[in-house]
Structures are given as structure tokens and as C-alpha cells.
Short mmCIF file of C-alpha atoms in Angstrom, two decimals:
data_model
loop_
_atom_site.label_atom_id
_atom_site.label_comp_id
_atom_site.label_asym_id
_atom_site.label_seq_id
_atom_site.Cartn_x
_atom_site.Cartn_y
_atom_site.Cartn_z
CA UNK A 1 0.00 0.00 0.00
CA UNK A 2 2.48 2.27 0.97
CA UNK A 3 4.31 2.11 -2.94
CA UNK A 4 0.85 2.76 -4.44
CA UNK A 5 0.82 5.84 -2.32
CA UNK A 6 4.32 6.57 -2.94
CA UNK A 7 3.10 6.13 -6.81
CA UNK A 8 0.15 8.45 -6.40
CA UNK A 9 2.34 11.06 -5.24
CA UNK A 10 5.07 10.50 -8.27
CA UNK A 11 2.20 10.93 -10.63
CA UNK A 12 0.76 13.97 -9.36
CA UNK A 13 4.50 15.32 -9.51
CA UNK A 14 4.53 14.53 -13.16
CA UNK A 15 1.04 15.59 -13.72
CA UNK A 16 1.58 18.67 -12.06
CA UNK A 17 5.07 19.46 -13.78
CA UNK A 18 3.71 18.57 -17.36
CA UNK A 19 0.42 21.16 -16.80
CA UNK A 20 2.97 23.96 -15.62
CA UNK A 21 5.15 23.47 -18.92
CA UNK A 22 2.38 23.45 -20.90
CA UNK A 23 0.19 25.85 -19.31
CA UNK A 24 -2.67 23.50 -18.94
CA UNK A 25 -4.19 24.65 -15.16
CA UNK A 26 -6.82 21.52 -15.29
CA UNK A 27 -4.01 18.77 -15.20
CA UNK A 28 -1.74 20.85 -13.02
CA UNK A 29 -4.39 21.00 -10.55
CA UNK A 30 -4.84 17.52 -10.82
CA UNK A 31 -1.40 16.77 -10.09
CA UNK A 32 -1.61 19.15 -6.95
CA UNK A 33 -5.02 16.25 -5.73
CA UNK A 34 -3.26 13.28 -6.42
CA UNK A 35 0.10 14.34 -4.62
CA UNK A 36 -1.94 15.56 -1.74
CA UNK A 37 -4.06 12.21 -1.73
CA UNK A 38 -1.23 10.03 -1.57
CA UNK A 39 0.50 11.83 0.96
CA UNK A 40 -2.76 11.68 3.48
CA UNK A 41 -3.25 7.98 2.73
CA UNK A 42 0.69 8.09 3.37
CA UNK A 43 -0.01 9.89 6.76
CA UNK A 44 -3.03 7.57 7.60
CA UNK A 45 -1.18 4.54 6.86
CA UNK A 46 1.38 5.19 9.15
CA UNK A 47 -1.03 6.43 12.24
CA UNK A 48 -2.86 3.17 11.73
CA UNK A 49 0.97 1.30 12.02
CA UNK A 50 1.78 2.64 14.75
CA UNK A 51 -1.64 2.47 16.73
CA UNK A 52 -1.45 -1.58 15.98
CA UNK A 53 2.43 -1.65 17.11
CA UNK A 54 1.20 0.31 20.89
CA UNK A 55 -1.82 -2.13 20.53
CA UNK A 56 0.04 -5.09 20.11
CA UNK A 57 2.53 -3.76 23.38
CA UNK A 58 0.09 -3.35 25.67
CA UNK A 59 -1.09 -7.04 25.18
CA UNK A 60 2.21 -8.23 25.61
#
């Protein structure tokens, strides 16, 4: 999951870089979402991982 988000971020990068050069404000806009979707799921991810690893202390 984490490389898909890692992915989603890449693209937006190139979507957003390709709509700058070409003056297209639609796809650089669109790049702008997707890189700031994959870095929440990023964020969410990683809150989840390290809820489960406390979890997973405390039943020790």
C-alpha cells in the first residue's frame, strides 16, 4: 500500500510538472489532488501502524 501511495504522489508530480510546462491549469491541478491524496493515505497509513504496534505492546 504504501508504494501505491508513494506512486500516487510520483504521478501527481509529473502531472503537475507537465500542466505547468504546458500551461494546462486543469491537469496541473490535478497533479496538486493526487500528490496531496497520496501523501494523506501516506499519513493515515502510518497512524494506523503505529496504533497496531502500541496495541500489540500493551497485550504483551
Amino acid at each position: 500500500m504504501a508504494d501505491e501511495n508513494k506512486f500516487e504522489q510520483a504521478k501527481g508530480n509529473v502531472k503537475e510538472t507537465f500542466g505547468n510546462v504546458t500551461d494546462n491549469k486543469d491537469l496541473e491541478n490535478e497533479g496538486k489532488e493526487d500528490k496531496t491524496s497520496g501523501k494523506a493515505k501516506e499519513f493515515v497509513e502510518n497512524a494506523k501502524d503505529k496504533a497496531n504496534d502500541a496495541i500489540d505492546k500493551f497485550k504483551k
